[in-house]
Coordinates of C-alpha atoms in Angstrom, one line a residue:
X1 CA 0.0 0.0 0.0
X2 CA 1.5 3.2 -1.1
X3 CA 2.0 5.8 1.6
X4 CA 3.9 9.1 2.0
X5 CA 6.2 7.7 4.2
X6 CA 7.4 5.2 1.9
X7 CA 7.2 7.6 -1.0
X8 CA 9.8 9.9 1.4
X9 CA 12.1 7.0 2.6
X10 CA 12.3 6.0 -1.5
X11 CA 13.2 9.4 -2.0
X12 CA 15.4 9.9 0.0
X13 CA 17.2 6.6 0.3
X14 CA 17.8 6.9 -3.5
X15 CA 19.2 10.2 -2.9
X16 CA 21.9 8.7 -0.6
X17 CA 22.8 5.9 -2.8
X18 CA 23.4 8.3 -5.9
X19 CA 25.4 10.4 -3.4
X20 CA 27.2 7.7 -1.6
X21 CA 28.1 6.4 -5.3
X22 CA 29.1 9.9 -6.2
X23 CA 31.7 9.7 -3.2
X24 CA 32.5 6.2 -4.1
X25 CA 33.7 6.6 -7.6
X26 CA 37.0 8.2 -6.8
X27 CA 37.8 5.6 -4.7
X28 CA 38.0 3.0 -7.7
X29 CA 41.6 2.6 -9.9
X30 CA 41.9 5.7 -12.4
X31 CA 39.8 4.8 -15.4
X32 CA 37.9 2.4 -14.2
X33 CA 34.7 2.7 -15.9
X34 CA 31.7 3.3 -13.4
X35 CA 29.1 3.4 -16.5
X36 CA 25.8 3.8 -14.3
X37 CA 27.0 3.4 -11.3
X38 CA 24.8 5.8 -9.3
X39 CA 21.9 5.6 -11.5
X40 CA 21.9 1.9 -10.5
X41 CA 22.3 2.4 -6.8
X42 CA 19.8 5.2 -6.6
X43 CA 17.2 2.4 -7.6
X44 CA 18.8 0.2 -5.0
X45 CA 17.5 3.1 -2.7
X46 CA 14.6 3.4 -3.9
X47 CA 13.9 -0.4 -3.2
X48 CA 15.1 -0.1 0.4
X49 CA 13.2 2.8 1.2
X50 CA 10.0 1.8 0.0
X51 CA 10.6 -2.0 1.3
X52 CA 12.5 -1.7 4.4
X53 CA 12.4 2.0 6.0
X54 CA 8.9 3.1 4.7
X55 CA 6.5 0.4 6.2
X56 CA 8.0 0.9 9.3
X57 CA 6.9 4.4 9.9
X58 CA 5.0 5.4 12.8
X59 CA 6.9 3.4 15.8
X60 CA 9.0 6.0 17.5
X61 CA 11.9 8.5 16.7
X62 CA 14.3 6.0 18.3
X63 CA 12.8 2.7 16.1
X64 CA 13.4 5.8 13.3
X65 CA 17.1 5.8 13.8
X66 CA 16.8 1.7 13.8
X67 CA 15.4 1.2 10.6
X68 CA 17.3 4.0 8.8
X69 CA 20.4 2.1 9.6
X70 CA 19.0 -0.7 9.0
X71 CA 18.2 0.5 5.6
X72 CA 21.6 1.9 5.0
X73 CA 23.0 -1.4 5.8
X74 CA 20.8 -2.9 2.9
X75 CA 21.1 -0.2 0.8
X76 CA 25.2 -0.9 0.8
X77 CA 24.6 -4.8 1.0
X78 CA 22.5 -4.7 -1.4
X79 CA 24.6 -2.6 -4.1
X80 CA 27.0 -4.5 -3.5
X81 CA 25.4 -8.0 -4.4
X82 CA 24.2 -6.1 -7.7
X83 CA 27.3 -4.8 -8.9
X84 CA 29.3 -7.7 -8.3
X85 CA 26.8 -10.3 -9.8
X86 CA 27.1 -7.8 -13.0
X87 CA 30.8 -7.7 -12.8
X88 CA 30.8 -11.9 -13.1
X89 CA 28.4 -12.2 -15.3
X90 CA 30.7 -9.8 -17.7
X91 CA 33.6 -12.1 -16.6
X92 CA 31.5 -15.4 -17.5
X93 CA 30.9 -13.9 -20.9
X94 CA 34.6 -14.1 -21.5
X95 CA 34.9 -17.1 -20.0
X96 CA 36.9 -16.3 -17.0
X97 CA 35.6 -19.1 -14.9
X98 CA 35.7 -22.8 -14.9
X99 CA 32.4 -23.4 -13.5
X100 CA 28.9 -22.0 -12.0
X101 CA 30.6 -22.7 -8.3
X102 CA 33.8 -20.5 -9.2
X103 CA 31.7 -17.5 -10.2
X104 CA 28.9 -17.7 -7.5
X105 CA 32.1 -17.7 -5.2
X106 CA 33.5 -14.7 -7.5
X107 CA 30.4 -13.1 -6.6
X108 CA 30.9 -13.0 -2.8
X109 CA 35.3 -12.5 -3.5
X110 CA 34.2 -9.6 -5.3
X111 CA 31.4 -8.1 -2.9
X112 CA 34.4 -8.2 -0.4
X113 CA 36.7 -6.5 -2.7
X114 CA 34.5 -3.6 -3.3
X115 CA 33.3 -3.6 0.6
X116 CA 37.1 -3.1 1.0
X117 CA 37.4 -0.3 -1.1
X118 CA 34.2 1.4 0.5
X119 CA 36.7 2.0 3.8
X120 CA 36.9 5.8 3.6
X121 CA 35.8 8.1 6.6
X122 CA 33.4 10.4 4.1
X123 CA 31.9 7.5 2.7
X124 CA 31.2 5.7 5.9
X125 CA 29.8 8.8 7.8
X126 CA 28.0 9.9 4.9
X127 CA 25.8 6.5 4.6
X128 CA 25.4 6.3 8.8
X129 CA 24.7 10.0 8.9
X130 CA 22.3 9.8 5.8
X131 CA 20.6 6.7 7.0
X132 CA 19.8 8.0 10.1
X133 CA 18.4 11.5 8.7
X134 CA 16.7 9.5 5.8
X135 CA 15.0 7.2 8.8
X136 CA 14.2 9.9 11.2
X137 CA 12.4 11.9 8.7
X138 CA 10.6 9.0 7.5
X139 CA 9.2 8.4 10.5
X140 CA 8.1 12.6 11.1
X141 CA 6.5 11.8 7.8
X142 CA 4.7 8.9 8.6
X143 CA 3.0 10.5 11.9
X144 CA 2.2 13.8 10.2
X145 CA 0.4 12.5 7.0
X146 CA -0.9 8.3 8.0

């Protein structure tokens, strides 16, 4: 059921992941090409807002904090899975793997690889600090207009 909070936490949860991404890229190797990067994980946000933060609007303003981090963590999870499943799957295509079982492992070796480069002190605060505004002002949403 569609509701302004989840509308909000969509909003704004896609606003972080295009932002987060936006910090993110120049942590990767010079040319690396990001192609859609952000585009991608602003609809990652949009997901996790509408599915994990929005529905639980209307608890209280320290459940708020809860669920935004809680949707930060999924919203960084979650990228994560996407972008290193499309990274194997381009490596499959030219046959860089043996098997299925070597790149379903890829997919977690390279989820860790990226998680690795994520450790940067903007980056980090950015996506706790955001999650936790994102959440809070979810859930002033979801009391003023339920």
């Amino acid at each position: 059921m569609p509701t302004a909070a989840r509308l909000i936490a969509a909003i704004l949860f896609a606003a972080l992941g295009w932002y987060a991404s936006e910090l993110f890229k120049p942590l990767l190797e010079e040319g690396t090409d990001t192609g859609r990067l952000s585009e991608i994980n602003a609809l990652v946000g949009v997901f996790v807002g509408w599915k994990i933060a929005g529905p639980r609007a209307g608890d209280t303003y320290g459940a708020a904090v809860g669920y935004g981090l809680s949707a930060g963590a999924g919203l960084v999870v979650l990228s994560l899975f996407v972008h290193s499943s499309t990274e194997m799957l381009n490596r499959a295509l030219r046959k860089s793997y043996d098997g299925a079982t070597e790149a379903v492992v890829a997919v977690f070796e390279l989820m860790v690889e990226y998680g690795a480069l994520m450790a940067d002190s903007k980056l980090i605060t950015t996506l706790i600090g955001g999650s936790v505004i994102a959440g809070v002002t979810t859930e002033w949403v979801g009391r003023r207009y339920s």
